[in-house]
Coordinates of C-alpha atoms and ligand atoms in Angstrom, one line a residue:
X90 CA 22.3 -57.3 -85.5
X91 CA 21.1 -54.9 -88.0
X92 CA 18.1 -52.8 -87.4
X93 CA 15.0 -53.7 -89.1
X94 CA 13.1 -50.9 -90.5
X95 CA 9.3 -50.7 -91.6
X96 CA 8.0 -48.1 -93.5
X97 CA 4.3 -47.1 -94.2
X98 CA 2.6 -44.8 -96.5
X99 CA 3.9 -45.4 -100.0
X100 CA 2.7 -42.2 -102.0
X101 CA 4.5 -39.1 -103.6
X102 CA 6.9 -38.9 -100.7
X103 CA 6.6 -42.1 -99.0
X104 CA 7.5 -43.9 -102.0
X105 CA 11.2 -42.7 -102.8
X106 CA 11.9 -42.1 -98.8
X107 CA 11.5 -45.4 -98.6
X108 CA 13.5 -46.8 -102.1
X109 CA 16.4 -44.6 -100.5
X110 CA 16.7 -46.6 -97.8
X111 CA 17.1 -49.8 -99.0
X112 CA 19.8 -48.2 -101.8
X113 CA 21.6 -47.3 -98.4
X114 CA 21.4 -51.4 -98.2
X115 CA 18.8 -51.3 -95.3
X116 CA 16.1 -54.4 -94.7
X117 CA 12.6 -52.8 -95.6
X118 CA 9.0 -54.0 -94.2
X119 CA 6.4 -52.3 -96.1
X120 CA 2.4 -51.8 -96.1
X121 CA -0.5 -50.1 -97.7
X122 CA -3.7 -50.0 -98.3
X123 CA -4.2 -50.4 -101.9
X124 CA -1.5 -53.6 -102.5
X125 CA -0.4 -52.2 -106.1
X126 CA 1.3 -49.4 -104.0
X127 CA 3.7 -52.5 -102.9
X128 CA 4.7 -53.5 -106.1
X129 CA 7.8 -51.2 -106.5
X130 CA 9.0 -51.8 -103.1
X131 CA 8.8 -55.2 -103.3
X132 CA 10.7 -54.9 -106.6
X133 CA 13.3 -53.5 -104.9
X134 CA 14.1 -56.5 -102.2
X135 CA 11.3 -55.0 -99.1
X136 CA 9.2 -57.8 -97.5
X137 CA 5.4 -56.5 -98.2
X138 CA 3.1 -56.6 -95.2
X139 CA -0.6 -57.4 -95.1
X140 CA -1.2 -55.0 -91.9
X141 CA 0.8 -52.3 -90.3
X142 CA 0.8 -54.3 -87.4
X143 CA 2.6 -56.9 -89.2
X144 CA 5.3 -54.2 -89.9
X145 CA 5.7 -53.4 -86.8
X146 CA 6.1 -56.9 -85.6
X147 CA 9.4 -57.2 -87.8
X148 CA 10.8 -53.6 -87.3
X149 CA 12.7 -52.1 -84.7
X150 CA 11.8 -48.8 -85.9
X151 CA 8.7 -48.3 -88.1
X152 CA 8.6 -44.6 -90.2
X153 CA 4.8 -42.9 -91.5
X154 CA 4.3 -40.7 -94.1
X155 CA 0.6 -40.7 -94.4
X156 CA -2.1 -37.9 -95.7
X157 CA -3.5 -36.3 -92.2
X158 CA -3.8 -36.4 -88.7
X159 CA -7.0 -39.0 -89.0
X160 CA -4.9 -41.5 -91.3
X161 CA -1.8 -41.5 -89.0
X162 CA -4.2 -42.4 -85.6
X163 CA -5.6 -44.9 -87.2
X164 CA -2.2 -46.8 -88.4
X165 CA -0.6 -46.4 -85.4
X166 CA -3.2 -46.4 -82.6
X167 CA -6.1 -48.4 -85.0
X168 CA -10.3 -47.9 -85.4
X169 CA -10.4 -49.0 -81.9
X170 CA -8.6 -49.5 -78.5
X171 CA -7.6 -53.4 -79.5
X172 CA -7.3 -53.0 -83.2
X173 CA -5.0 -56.0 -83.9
X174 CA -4.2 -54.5 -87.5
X175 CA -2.6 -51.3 -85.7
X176 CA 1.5 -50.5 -85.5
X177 CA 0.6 -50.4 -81.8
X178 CA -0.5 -54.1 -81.9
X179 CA 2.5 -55.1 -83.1
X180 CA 5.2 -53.3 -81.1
X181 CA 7.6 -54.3 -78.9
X182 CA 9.0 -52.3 -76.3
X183 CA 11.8 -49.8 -76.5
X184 CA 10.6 -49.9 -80.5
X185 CA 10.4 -46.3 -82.3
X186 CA 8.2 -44.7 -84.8
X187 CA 9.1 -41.9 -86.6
X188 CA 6.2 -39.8 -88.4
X189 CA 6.9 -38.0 -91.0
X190 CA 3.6 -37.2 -92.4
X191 CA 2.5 -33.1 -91.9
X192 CA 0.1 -33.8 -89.3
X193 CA -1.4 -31.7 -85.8
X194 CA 1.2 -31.3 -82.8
X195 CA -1.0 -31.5 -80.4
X196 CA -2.4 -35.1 -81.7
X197 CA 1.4 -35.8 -82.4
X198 CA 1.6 -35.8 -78.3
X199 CA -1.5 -37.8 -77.7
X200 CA -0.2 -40.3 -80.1
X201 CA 3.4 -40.4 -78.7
X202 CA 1.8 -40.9 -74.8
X203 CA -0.3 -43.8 -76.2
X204 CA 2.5 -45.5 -77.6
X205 CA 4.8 -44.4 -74.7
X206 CA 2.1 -46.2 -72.3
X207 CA 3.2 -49.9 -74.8
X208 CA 7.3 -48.8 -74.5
X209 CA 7.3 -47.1 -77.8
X210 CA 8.8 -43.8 -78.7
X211 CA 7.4 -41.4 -81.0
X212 CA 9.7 -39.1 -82.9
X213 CA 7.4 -36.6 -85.1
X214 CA 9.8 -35.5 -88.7
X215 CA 7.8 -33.6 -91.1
X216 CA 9.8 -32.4 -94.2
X217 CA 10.2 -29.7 -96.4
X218 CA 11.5 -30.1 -99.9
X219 CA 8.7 -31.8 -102.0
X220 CA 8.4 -34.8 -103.9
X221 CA 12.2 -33.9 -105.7
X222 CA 13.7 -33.3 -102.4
X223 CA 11.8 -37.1 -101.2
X224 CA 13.4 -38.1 -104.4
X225 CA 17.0 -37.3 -104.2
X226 CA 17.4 -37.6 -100.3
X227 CA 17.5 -34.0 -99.5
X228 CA 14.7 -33.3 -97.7
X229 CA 14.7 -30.4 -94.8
X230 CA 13.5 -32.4 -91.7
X231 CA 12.4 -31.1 -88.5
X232 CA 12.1 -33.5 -85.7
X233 CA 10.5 -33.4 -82.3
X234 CA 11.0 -35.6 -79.6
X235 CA 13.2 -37.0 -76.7
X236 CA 16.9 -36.3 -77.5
X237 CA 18.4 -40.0 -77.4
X238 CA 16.0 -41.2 -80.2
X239 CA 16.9 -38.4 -82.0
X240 CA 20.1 -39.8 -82.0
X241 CA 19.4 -43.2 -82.8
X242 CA 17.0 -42.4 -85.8
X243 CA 19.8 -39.4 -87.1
X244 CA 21.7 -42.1 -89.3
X245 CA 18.6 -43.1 -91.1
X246 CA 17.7 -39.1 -91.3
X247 CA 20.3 -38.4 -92.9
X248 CA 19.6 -40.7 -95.5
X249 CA 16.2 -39.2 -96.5
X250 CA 17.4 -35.7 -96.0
X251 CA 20.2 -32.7 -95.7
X252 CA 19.2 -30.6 -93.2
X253 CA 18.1 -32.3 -89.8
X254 CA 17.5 -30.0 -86.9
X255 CA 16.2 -31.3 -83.4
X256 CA 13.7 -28.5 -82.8
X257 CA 12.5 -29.9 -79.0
X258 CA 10.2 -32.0 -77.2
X259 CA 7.3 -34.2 -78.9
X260 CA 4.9 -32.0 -81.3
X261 CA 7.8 -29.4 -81.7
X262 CA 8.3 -30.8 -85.1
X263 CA 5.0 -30.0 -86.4
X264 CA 5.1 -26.9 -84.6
X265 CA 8.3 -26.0 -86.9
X266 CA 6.5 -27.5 -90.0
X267 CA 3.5 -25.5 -89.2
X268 CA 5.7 -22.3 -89.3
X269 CA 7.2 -23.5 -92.4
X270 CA 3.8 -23.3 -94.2
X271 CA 2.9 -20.1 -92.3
X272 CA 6.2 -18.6 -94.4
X273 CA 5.2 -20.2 -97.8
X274 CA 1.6 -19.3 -97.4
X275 CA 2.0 -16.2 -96.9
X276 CA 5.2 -15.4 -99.7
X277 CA 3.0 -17.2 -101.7
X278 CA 0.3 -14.5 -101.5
X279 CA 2.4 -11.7 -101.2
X280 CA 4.6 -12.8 -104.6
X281 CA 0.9 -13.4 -106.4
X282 CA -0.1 -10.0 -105.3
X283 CA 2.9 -7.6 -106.4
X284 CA 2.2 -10.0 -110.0
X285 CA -1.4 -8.5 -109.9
X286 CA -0.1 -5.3 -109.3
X287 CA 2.3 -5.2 -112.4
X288 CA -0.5 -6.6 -114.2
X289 CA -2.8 -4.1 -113.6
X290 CA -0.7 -1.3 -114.0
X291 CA 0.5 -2.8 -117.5
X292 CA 4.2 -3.8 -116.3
X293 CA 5.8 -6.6 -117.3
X294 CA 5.8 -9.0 -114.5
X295 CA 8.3 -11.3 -116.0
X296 CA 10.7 -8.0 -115.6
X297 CA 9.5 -7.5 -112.2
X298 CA 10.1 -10.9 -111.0
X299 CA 13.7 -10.6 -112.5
X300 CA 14.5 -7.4 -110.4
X301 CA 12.9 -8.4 -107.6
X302 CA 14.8 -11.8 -107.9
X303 CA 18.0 -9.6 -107.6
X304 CA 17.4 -7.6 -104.5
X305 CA 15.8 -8.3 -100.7
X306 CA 12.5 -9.3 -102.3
X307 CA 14.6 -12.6 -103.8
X308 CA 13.7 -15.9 -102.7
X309 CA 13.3 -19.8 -103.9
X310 CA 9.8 -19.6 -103.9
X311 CA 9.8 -15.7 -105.9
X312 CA 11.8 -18.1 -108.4
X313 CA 9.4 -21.0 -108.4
X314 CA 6.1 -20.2 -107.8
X315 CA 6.7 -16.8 -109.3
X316 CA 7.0 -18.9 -112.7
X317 CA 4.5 -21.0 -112.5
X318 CA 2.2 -17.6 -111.8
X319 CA 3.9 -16.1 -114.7
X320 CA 3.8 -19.4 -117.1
X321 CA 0.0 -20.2 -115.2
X322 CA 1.7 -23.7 -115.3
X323 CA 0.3 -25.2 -112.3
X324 CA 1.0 -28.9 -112.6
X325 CA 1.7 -29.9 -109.3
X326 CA 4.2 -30.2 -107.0
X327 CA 2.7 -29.6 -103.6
X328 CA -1.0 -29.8 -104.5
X329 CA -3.3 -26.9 -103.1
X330 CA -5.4 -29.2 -101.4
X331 CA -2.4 -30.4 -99.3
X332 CA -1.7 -27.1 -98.7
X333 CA -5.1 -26.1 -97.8
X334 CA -5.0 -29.3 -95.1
X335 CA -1.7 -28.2 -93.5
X336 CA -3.6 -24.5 -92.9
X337 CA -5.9 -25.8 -91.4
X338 CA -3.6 -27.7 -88.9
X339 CA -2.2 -24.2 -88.3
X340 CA -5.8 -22.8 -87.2
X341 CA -6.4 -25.4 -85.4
X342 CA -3.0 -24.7 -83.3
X343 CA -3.8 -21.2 -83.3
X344 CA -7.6 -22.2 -82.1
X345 CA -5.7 -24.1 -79.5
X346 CA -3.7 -21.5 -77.8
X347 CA -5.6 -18.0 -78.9
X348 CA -3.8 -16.7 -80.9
X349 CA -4.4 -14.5 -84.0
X350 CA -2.7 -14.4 -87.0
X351 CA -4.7 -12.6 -89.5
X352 CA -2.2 -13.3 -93.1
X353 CA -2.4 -17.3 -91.8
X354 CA -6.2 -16.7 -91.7
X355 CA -6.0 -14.7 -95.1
X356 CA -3.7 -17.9 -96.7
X357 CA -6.1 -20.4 -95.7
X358 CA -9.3 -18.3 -97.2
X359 CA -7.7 -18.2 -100.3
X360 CA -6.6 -22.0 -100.0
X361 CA -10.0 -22.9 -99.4
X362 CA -11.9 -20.4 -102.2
X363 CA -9.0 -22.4 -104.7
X364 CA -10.2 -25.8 -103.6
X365 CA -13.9 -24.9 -103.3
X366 CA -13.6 -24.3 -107.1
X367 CA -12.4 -27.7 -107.7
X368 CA -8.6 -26.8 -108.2
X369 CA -7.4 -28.4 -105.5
X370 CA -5.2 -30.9 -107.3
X371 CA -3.3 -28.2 -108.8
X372 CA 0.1 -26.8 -107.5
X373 CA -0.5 -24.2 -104.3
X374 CA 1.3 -21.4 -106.5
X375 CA -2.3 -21.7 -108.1
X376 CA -3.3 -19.4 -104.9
X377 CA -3.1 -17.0 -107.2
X378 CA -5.6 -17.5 -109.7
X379 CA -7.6 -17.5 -106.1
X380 CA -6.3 -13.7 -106.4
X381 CA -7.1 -12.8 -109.7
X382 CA -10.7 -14.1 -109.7
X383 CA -11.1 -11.7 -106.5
X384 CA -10.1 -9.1 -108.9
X385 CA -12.1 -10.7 -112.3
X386 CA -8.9 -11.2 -113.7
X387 CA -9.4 -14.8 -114.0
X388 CA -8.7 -15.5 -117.6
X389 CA -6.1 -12.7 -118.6
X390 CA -2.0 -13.2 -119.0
X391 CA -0.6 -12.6 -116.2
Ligands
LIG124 P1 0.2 -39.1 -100.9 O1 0.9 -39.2 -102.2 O2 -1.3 -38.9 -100.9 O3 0.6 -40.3 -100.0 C1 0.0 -40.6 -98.8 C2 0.1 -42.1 -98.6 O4 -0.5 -42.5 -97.4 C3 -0.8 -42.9 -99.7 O5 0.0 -44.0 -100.2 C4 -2.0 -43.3 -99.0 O6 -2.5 -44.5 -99.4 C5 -1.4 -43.5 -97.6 N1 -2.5 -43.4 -96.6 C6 -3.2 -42.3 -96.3 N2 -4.1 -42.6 -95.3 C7 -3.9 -43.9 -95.0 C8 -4.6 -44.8 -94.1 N3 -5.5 -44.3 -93.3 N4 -4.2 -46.1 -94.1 C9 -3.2 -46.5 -94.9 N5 -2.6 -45.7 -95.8 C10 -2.9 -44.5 -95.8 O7 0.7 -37.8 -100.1 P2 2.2 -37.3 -100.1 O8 2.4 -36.2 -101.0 O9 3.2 -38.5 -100.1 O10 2.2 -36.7 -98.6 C11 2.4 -37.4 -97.4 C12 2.6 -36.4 -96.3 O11 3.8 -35.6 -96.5 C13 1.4 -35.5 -96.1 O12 1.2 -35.3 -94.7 C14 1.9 -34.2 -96.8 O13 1.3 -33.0 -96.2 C15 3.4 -34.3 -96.5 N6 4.3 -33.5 -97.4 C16 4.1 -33.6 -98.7 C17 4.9 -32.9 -99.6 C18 4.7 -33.0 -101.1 O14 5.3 -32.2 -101.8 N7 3.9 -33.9 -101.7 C19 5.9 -32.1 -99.1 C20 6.1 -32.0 -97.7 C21 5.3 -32.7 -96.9 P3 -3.4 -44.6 -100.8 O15 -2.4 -44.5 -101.9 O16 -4.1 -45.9 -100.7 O17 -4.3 -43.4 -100.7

């Protein structure tokens, strides 16, 4: 019998992950909150749901992709221990979930032993590769959990993404997402600096980048974000405020096991300086005008 799939969260990722899969000719049960989010799945041929539980009820494997930790206990666990409306509720053993919302590892366990307790396995597969990557199936996933799901949620994987590693045990997913953002945080930051540096000494950054693109400096997100910084075109992309929220999983790992980064503290100053001045919503290469207003460079070319 084919496997029945449910899918919840139906935003800027969520959306197209889940129009891939039933182009790859799989049977979709979908929910949100806000029922115009359903439309375009239910254009597609997915059976819309009126409560995650009632996903869960016709899937054999149900997939997240919600905003934060808070959003994805209370779909799958619920507001309370007996919240009928939860995935929980409406699970049957030997079921799977598979989040793949950016959310903390350490909650990622608690979640996965609550749901173990009712049968259910929890695979955690947060993604790199942005709305375009959600888009066109190549997403970079990074998946924690017990080896034989791994294996039985790989063909759907690959489906949504390219690259799918099996990092280790429950939570090492996040962990591996959470070093992801530590490396784009911070090349973020260091990219926006060396551009306040040519700046100031009255080089052409657009030269700079183009050198620096050619030798050990190079990188995707020198190309990327390095434009935007250049063009200050900061239409999102990977809003700052998403960004921001993903640092502060990272501290709160860090708070966790005492441990102290200072450049991750540094990123997630900035992030919060950007969205305390109601910028938030644009791209996180927007870090920078964090930068330049340290410097009262706020409104010159870059
Ligand atoms: P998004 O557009 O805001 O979508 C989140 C979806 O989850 C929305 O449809 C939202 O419903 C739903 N949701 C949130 N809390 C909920 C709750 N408590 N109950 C029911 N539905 C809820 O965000 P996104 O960009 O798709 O990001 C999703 C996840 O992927 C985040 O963890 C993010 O950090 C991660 N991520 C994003 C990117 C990116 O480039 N955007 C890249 C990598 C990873 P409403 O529409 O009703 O608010």
């Amino acid at each position: 019998m084919a496997t029945r799939i449910g899918f919840i969260g139906l935003g800027i990722m969520g959306r197209p992950m889940a129009l891939n899969l039933i182009a790859a000719g799989h049977r979709l049960a979908v929910y949100a909150r806000r029922p115009e989010a359903l439309v375009p799945l239910a254009d597609a041929g997915a059976e819309a749901c009126d409560s995650a539980a009632a996903v869960a009820r016709k899937s054999d494997v149900v997939f997240t992709m919600l905003s934060d930790t808070a959003d994805v206990e209370q779909v799958v666990l619920g507001s309370g221990p007996d919240d009928p409306r939860a995935v929980i509720a409406g699970s049957s053993p030997g079921s799977l979930v598979v989040d793949m919302s950016t959310i903390s590892p350490s909650a990622t366990r608690r979640i996965a032993a609550r749901l173990a307790d009712a049968g259910v396995t929890m695979l955690d597969a947060p993604v790199s590769g942005g709305d375009i990557g959600a888009r066109d199936g190549t997403l970079s996933i990074m998946v924690g959990g017990p080896a034989p799901a791994f294996a039985r949620a790989k063909p759907w994987l690959e489906i949504l993404g390219r690259s799918i590693v099996h990092i280790g045990g429950q939570g090492a997913g996040q962990v591996c997402k959470a070093c992801n953002q530590i490396v784009v945080g911070q090349t973020i930051a260091g990219i926006g600096e060396a551009l306040l540096l040519a700046e100031a000494a009255g080089v052409d950054g657009t030269r700079v980048r183009d050198a620096l693109l050619g030798g050990f400096a190079g990188s995707r997100i020198l190309e990327v974000h390095g434009r935007r910084m250049l063009a200050g075109d900061y239409r999102p992309g990977f809003k700052a405020v998403l960004h921001q929220k993903d640092m502060r999983i990272v501290q709160e790992t860090l708070h966790e096991l005492g441990l102290g980064l200072p450049g991750t503290a540094l990123v997630a100053q900035l992030l919060n300086a950007l969205v305390g001045q109601g910028d938030g919503e644009l791209d996180s290469a927007a870090l920078h005008l964090a930068q330049r207003r340290l410097n009262g460079r706020a409104h010159g070319p870059v």
